[in-house]
Coordinates of C-alpha atoms in Angstrom, one line a residue:
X631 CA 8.2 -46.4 24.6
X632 CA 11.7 -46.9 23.4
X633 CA 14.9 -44.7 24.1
X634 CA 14.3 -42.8 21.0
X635 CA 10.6 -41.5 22.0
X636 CA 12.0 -41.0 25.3
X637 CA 14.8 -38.6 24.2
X638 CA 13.2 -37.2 21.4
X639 CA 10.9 -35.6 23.9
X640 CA 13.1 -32.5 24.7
X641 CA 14.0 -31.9 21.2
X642 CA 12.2 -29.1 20.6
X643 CA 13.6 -27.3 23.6
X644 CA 17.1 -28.1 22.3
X645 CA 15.9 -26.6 18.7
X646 CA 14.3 -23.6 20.3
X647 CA 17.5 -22.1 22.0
X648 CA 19.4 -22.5 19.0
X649 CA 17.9 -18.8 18.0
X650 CA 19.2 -17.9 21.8
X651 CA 22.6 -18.8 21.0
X652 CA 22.9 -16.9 18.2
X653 CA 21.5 -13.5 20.2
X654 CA 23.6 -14.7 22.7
X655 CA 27.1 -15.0 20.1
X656 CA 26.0 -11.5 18.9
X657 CA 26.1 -10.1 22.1
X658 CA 29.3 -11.0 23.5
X659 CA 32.6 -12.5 23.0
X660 CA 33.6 -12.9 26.3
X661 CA 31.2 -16.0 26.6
X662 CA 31.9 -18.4 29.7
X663 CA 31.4 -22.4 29.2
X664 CA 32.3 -24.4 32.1
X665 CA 34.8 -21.6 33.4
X666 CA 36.9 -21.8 30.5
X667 CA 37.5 -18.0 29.6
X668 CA 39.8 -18.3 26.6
X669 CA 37.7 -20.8 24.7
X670 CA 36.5 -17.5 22.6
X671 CA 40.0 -16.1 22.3
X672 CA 40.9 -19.3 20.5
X673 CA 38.4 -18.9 17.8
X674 CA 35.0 -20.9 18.8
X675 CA 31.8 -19.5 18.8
X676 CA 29.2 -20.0 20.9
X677 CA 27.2 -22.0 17.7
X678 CA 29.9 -24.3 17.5
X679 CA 30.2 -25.2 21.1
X680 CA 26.3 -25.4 20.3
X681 CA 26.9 -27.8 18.0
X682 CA 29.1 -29.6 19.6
X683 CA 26.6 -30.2 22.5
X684 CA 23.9 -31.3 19.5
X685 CA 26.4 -33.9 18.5
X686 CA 27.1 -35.1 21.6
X687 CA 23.3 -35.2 22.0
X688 CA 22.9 -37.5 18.1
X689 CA 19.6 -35.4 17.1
X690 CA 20.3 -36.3 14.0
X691 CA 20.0 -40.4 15.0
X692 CA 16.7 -39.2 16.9
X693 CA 15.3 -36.8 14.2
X694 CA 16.3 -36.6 11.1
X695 CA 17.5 -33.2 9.3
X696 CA 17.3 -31.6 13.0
X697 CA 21.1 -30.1 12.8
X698 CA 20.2 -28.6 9.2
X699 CA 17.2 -27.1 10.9
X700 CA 19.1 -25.2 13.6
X701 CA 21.6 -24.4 11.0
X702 CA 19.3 -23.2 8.5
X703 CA 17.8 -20.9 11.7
X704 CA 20.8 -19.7 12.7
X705 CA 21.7 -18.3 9.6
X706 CA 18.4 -17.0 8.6
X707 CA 18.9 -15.0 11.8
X708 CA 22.0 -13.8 11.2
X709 CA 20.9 -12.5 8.1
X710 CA 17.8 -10.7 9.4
X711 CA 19.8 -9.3 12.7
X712 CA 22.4 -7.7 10.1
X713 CA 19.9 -6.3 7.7
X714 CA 17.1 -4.6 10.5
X715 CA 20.9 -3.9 12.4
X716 CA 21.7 -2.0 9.2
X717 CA 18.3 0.0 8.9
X718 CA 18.9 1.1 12.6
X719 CA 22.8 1.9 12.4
X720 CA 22.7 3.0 8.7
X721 CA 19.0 4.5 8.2
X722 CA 16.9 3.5 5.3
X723 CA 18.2 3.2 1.8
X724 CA 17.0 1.6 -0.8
X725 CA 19.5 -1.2 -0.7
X726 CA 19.1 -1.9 2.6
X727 CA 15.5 -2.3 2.6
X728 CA 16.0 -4.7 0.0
X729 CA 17.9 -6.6 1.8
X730 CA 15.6 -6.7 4.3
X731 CA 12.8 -8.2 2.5
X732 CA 15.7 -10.9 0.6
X733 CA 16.7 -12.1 4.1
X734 CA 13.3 -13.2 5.2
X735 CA 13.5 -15.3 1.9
X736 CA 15.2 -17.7 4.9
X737 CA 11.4 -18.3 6.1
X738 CA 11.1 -21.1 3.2
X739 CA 13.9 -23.0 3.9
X740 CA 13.7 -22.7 8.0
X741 CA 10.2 -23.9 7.1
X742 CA 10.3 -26.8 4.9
X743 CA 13.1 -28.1 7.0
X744 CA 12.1 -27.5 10.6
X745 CA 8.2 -28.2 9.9
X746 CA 8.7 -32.1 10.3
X747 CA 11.6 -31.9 13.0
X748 CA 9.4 -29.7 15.7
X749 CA 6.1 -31.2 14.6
X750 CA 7.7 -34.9 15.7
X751 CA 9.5 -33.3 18.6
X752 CA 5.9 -32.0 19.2
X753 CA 4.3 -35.6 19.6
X754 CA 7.0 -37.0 20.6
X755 CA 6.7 -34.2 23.9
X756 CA 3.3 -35.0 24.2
X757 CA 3.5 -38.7 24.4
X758 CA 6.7 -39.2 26.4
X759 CA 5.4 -36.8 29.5
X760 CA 2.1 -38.0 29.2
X761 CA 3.6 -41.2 30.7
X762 CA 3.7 -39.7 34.6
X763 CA 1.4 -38.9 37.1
X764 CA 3.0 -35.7 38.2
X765 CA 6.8 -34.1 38.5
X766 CA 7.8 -36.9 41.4
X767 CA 6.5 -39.8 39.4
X768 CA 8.7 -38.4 36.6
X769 CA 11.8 -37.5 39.1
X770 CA 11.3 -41.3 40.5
X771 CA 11.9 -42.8 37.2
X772 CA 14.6 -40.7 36.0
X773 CA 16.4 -41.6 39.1
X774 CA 15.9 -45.0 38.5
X775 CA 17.7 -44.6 34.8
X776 CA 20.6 -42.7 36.7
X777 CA 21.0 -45.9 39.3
X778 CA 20.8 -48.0 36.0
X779 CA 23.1 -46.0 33.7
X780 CA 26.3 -45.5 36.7
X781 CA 28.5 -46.7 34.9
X782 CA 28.3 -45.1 31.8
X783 CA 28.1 -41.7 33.8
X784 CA 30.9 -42.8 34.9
X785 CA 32.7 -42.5 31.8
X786 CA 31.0 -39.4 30.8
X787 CA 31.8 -37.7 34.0
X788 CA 35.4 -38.7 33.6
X789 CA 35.7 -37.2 29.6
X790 CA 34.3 -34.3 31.3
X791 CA 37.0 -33.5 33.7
X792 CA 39.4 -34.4 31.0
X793 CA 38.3 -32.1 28.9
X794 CA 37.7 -29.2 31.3
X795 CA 41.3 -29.7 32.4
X796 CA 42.5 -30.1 29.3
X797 CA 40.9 -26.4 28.0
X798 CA 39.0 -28.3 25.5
X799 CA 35.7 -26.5 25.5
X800 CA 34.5 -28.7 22.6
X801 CA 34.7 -31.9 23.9
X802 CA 33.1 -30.1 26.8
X803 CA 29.9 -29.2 25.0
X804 CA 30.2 -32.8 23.7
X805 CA 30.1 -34.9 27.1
X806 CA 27.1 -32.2 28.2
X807 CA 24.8 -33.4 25.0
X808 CA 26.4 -37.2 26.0
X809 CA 25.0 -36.4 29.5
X810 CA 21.2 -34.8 28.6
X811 CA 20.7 -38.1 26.3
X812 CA 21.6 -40.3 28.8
X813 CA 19.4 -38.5 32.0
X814 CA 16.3 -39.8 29.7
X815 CA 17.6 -43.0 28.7
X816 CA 15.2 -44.6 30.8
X817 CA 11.5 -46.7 29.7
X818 CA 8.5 -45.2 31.0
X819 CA 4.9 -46.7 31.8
X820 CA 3.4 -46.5 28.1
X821 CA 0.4 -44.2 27.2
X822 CA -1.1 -43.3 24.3
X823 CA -2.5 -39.9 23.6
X824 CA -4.5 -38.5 20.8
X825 CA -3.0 -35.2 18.9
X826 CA -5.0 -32.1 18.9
X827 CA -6.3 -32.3 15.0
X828 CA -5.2 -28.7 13.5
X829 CA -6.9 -26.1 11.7
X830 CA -5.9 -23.1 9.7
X831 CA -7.4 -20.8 7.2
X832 CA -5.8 -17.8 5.4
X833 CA -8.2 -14.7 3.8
X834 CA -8.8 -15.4 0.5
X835 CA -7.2 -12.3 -2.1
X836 CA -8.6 -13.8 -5.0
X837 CA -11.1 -11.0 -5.3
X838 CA -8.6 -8.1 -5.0
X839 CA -6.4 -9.9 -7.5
X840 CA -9.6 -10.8 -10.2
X841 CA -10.3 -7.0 -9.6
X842 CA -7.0 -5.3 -10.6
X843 CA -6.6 -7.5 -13.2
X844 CA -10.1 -6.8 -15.0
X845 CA -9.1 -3.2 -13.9
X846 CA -6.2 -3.4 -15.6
X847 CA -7.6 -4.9 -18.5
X848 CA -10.6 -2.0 -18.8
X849 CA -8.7 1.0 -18.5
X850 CA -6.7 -0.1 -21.8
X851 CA -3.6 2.4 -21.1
X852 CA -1.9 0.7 -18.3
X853 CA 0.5 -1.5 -20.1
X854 CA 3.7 -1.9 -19.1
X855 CA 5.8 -4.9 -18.4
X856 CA 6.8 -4.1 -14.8
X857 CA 2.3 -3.7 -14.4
X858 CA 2.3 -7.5 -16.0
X859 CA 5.2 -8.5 -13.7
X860 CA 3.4 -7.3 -11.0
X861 CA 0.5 -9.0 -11.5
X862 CA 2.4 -12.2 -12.6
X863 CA 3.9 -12.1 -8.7
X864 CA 0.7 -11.1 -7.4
X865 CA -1.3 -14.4 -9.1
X866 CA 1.7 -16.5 -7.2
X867 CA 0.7 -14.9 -3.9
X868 CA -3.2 -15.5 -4.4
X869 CA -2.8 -18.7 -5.7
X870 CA -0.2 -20.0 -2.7
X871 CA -3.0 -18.5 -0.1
X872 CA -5.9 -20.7 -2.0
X873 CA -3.6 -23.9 -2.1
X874 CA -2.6 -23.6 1.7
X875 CA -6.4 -23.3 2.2
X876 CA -7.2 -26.1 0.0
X877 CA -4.8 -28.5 1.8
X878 CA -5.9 -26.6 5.6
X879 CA -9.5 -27.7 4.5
X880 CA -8.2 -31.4 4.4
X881 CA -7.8 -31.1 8.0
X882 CA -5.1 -33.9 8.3
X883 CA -1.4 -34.0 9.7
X884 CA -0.2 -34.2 5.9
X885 CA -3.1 -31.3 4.5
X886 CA -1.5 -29.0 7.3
X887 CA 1.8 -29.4 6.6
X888 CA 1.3 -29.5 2.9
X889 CA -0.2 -25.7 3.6
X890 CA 2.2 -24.4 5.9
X891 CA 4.9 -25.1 3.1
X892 CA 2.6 -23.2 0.6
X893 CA 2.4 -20.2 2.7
X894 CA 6.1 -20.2 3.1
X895 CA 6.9 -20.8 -0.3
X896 CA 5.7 -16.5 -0.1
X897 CA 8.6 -15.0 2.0
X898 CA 11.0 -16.3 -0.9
X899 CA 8.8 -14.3 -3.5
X900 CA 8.5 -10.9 -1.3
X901 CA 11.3 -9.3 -2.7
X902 CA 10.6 -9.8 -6.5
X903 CA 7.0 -8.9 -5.7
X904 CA 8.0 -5.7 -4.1
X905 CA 10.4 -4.7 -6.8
X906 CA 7.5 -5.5 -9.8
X907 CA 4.9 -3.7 -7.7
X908 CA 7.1 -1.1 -7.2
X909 CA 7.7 0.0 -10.5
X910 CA 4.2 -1.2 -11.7
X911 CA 3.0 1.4 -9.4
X912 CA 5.6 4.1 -10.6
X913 CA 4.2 3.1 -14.2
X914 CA 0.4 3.7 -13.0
X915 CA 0.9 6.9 -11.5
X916 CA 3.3 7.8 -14.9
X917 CA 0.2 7.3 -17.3
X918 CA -2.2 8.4 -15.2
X919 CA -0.4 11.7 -14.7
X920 CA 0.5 12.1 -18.7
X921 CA -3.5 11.8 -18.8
X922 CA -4.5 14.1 -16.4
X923 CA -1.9 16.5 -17.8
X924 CA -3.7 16.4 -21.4
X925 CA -6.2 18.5 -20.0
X926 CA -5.7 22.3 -19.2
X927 CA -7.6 22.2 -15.4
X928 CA -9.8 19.6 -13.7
X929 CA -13.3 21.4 -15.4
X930 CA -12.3 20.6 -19.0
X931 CA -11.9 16.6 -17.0
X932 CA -15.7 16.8 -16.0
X933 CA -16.3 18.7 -19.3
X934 CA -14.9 15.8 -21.4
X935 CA -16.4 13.1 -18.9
X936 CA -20.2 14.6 -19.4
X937 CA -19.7 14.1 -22.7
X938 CA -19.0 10.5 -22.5
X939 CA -21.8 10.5 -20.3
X940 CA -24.2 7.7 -21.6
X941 CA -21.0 5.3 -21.8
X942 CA -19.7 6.0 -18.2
X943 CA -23.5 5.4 -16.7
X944 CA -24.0 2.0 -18.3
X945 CA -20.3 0.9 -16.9
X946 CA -21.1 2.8 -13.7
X947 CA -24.9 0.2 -13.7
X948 CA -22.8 -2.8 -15.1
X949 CA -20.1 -2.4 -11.7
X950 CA -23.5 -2.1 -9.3
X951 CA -24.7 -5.5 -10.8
X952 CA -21.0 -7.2 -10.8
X953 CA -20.7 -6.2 -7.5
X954 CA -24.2 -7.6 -5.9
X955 CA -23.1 -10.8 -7.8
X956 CA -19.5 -10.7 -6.0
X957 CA -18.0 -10.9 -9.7
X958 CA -14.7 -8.9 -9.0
X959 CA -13.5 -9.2 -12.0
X960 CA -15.8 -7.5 -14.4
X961 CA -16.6 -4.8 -11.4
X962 CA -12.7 -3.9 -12.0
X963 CA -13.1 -3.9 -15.5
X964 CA -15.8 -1.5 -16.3
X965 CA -14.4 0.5 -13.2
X966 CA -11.3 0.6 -15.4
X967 CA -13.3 1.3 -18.4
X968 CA -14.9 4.7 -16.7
X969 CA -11.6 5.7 -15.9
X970 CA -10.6 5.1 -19.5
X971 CA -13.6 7.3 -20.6
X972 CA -13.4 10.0 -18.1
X973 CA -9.9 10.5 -20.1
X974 CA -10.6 9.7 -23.2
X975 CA -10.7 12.6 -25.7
X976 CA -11.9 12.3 -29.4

């Protein structure tokens, strides 16, 4: 294995306290690195000591897009933390819960960035420890890359004073990431493992959508352009869950991440698809009232739907044979259509 499997390795444990640090840089600003107290007080954060340390540590040379990925996360969080912070603190409003569902919107860019970097970092884990026979084989040969690397930890070591004396808490993160690179700059005994093949499957909505629609479409009254936005949004969400299953069913490195992208492609449409919906539904239970209001008490309703008797039965038999036949579109329309007729006057 070359120096770049070999470091690689603890990638994803460097990505996955990149969410710590921001917890940890909303906490507190009295943050200690290396003793130095005023490193704060001058205007650093904790993230950019953080990145300091990833620079110091070249993910970027190892894995490609990795410092985007912890940026794109750390901002993502920031955003969620501030909008559940201001639910808490401020109490619901309708603004706020808005910008609740917006800020999960990160999940599709954390995701289409990040996928590859801690997928890689994943093989690249279970190949570089599957190398050793146990913890002291592995302690033995990092040893050995210490004995072999003096002099450059030399120079390292010698930075970090430098910099610690100097109140440079920077160039301190810096030499640290310098320093974890070069503890595993060492060659292990090759050994090559197989990755666990993944699988994944999402429930199908397809029926629920094929019913509202043909429910929609039956009852003839509920029309409104927030009702069609709302379906519009709601196809996108069935039709994401299908292709993620479709590329899951593939069963291959590139058909799972090819369906992990599709499913997050739906936390960037949650907040439009909450607003259609929302007003759709306003609009539905609008008409609906206007028709039950035609009607001077709920007898004249049963009145007026015996005499559309012979009509509601054969749409009430035609929604028993849809439904045996799992054909949820035509058992929403003719339920739509007996709604339509249990209202319908003239």
């Amino acid at each position: 294995i070359k120096m770049k499997n070999v470091i690689v390795a603890l990638l994803a444990i460097v990505l996955l306290t990149s969410t710590f640090s921001v917890v940890e840089a909303k906490k507190t600003q009295k943050a200690r690195l290396f003793g130095l107290e005023n490193s704060f007080k001058s205007g650093l954060t904790f993230i950019e000591l953080f990145d300091s340390f990833l620079d110091g540590f070249e993910v970027n040379s190892l894995v490609a897009n990795s410092t985007d990925c912890v940026h794109k996360t750390e901002r993502g969080y920031a955003d969620v933390y501030e909008a559940i912070n201001h639910l808490i603190h401020r109490g619901w409003t309708w603004e706020n819960h808005l910008d609740l569902l917006g800020s999960m919107g990160h999940v599709t860019p954390i995701t289409r960035t990040c996928f590859d970097v801690t997928v890689g970092a994943r093989e690249q884990i279970n190949s570089f420890f599957g190398n050793f026979d146990g913890f002291i084989d592995f302690a033995s040969q990092v040893r050995g890359g210490i004995i072999t690397n003096a002099w450059e930890w030399y120079t390292i070591s010698s930075a970090l004073v430098s910099a610690i004396q100097n109140n440079r808490p920077k160039e301190v993160a810096f030499q640290a990431g310098r320093g974890l690179k070069l503890l595993f700059k060492f060659n292990p005994r090759l050994n090559t493992q197989n990755v666990a093949e993944l699988e994944a499957s999402l429930p199908s909505l397809r029926p629920l959508e094929d019913f509202m629609k043909g429910f929609i479409t039956g009852s003839r009254v509920f029309d409104s352009e927030n009702i069609r936005n709302c379906v519009n949004e709601t196809e996108f969400l069935v039709a994401s869950i299908e292709d993620a299953n479709r590329e899951f069913s593939r069963r291959t490195d590139a058909g799972f991440r090819a369906g992990v992208f599709e499913v997050a492609d739906i936390f960037e449409r949650l907040k439009p698809l909450y607003l259609w919906c929302y007003d759709g539904t306003n609009d539905v239970v609008r008409i609906a009232t206007n028709m039950y209001n035609t009607f001077n008490s709920p007898i004249d309703i049963v009145i007026n739907a015996a005499r559309n008797g012979p009509a509601i039965s054969a749409a009430a038999l035609s929604v028993w044979q849809a439904f045996r036949n799992e054909n949820w579109k035509t058992v929403g329309e003719q339920s739509g259509y007996i709604f339509f007729m249990v209202f319908k006057t003239g």
